[in-house]
Amino acid sequence: MKAVAVLPGKPNSVFLTDLAKPSVDDVPGGRGVLVKVLKVGVDATDREINEAKYGNAPPGYNFLVLGHESFGIVEAVGPNVRHVKPGDYVTATVRRPGSSIYDQIGTCDMTSEETYYERGINLLHGFMTEHYVDDAEYIVRMPVGLKHLHVLAEPMSCAAKAVQQAYEVQRRLKVWRPRIAYVMGAGQIGLLTTLILRLRGLEVYTLARSPAPTLSSEIIEGLGAHYVSTRERSLVQLRGDVGKPDLIVDATGASSVSFGAMEVLGHNGVLVWTSITGGKNHITIEGDRINLDWVLGNKLLLGSVNANREHFESGIRDLALGEMMYPGVVQKILTNPIRGIENYQAMMDLLMSDRPPLKVYVEIADG
Ligand code: BGC
Ligand code: ZN
């Protein structure tokens, strides 16, 4: 079966390879789920892997099969699989457990070990193949009514975790009723985070560089949020106009922005960083002033990566609710399908372009 892989450490090395088709029996205990892959999305992480800034091959291999945003249909299940059956639409979680306590209780997204295992990213092959097999534990059912949002389940899970973590840490306050949120960045994570926060009733300002109208500004307004072009309005101006935010989620991929956001957060607020910045940029900040402001305001900085099964499930529920509240808006994110796994080079060219489109994904099979 065909698979798209890279040679980690070697820039622009993407190639098509051939692997044996897996079987449900590859997973012990009768818990295997064999999935026929229908679509796989790519994002900035795949871009960094292709630039050799990030990612590692599995032990014993010099290549890494790409793909962590998967959507497929179950083809076969082992005798001890209960929650999915052949014909069901599914996605899969990305990280697999190491051995810390967090890994052992189904929360490997919170592993305390330096080494983490992620399919298509780090030390494990990904889903950009015709079939994959995995333990039922990692297979998440997608409702048939959300089939049209396919590869967004995984990025949605990361956005769901980021917001859930913010609410969780704010239990330090006896009362937390966030009213205003800023979302930095209008890529897929910024847009999906905007959706989640709107569904929780916040007034959301989502920031990106380009002046409106853009596709992202249209989506943001379609979600009842406010689009702010940072070319037209600075963060400090925005703060003056609408007030300091209770919550900021950064999803820009630019560390200058993630640190810059520290300048505007309100008292008792929380700033969540979600970007995977594999580069080596240095920035300068006004350390003393920010330090003082953060101490005097009891402010909190939170990093959030990956997502476990619960975040996939809550993300999928929010996608469903989003379809009820803002019908047809979220699917506008899915801009650039590439038909056929053999067209992987066209996929990578789009992803590597100076201004990559909002969402590139490969259609591997129909279904
Ligand atoms: C993926 C996450 C992963 C993170 C870090 C993101 O692109 O969506 O699942 O944990 O990269 O590798
Ligand atoms: Zn990703």
mmCIF file with all atom_site columns, C-alpha atoms and ligand atoms in Angstrom, residues 43 45 68-69 154, ligand 2:
data_model
loop_
_atom_site.group_PDB
_atom_site.id
_atom_site.type_symbol
_atom_site.label_atom_id
_atom_site.label_alt_id
_atom_site.label_comp_id
_atom_site.label_asym_id
_atom_site.label_entity_id
_atom_site.label_seq_id
_atom_site.pdbx_PDB_ins_code
_atom_site.Cartn_x
_atom_site.Cartn_y
_atom_site.Cartn_z
_atom_site.occupancy
_atom_site.B_iso_or_equiv
_atom_site.pdbx_formal_charge
_atom_site.auth_seq_id
_atom_site.auth_comp_id
_atom_site.auth_asym_id
_atom_site.auth_atom_id
_atom_site.pdbx_PDB_model_num
ATOM   1 C  CA . ASP A 1 43  ? -0.698 21.751 8.887  1.00 0.00 ? 43  ASP A CA 1
ATOM   2 C  CA . THR A 1 45  ? 3.679  20.925 11.918 1.00 0.00 ? 45  THR A CA 1
ATOM   3 C  CA . HIS A 1 68  ? -1.644 13.153 11.961 1.00 0.00 ? 68  HIS A CA 1
ATOM   4 C  CA . GLU A 1 69  ? -5.034 14.640 10.965 1.00 0.00 ? 69  GLU A CA 1
ATOM   5 C  CA . GLU A 1 154 ? -7.821 16.536 15.153 1.00 0.00 ? 154 GLU A CA 1
HETATM 6 ZN ZN . ZN  B 2 .   ? -1.405 19.395 13.872 1.00 0.00 ? 2   ZN  B ZN 1
#
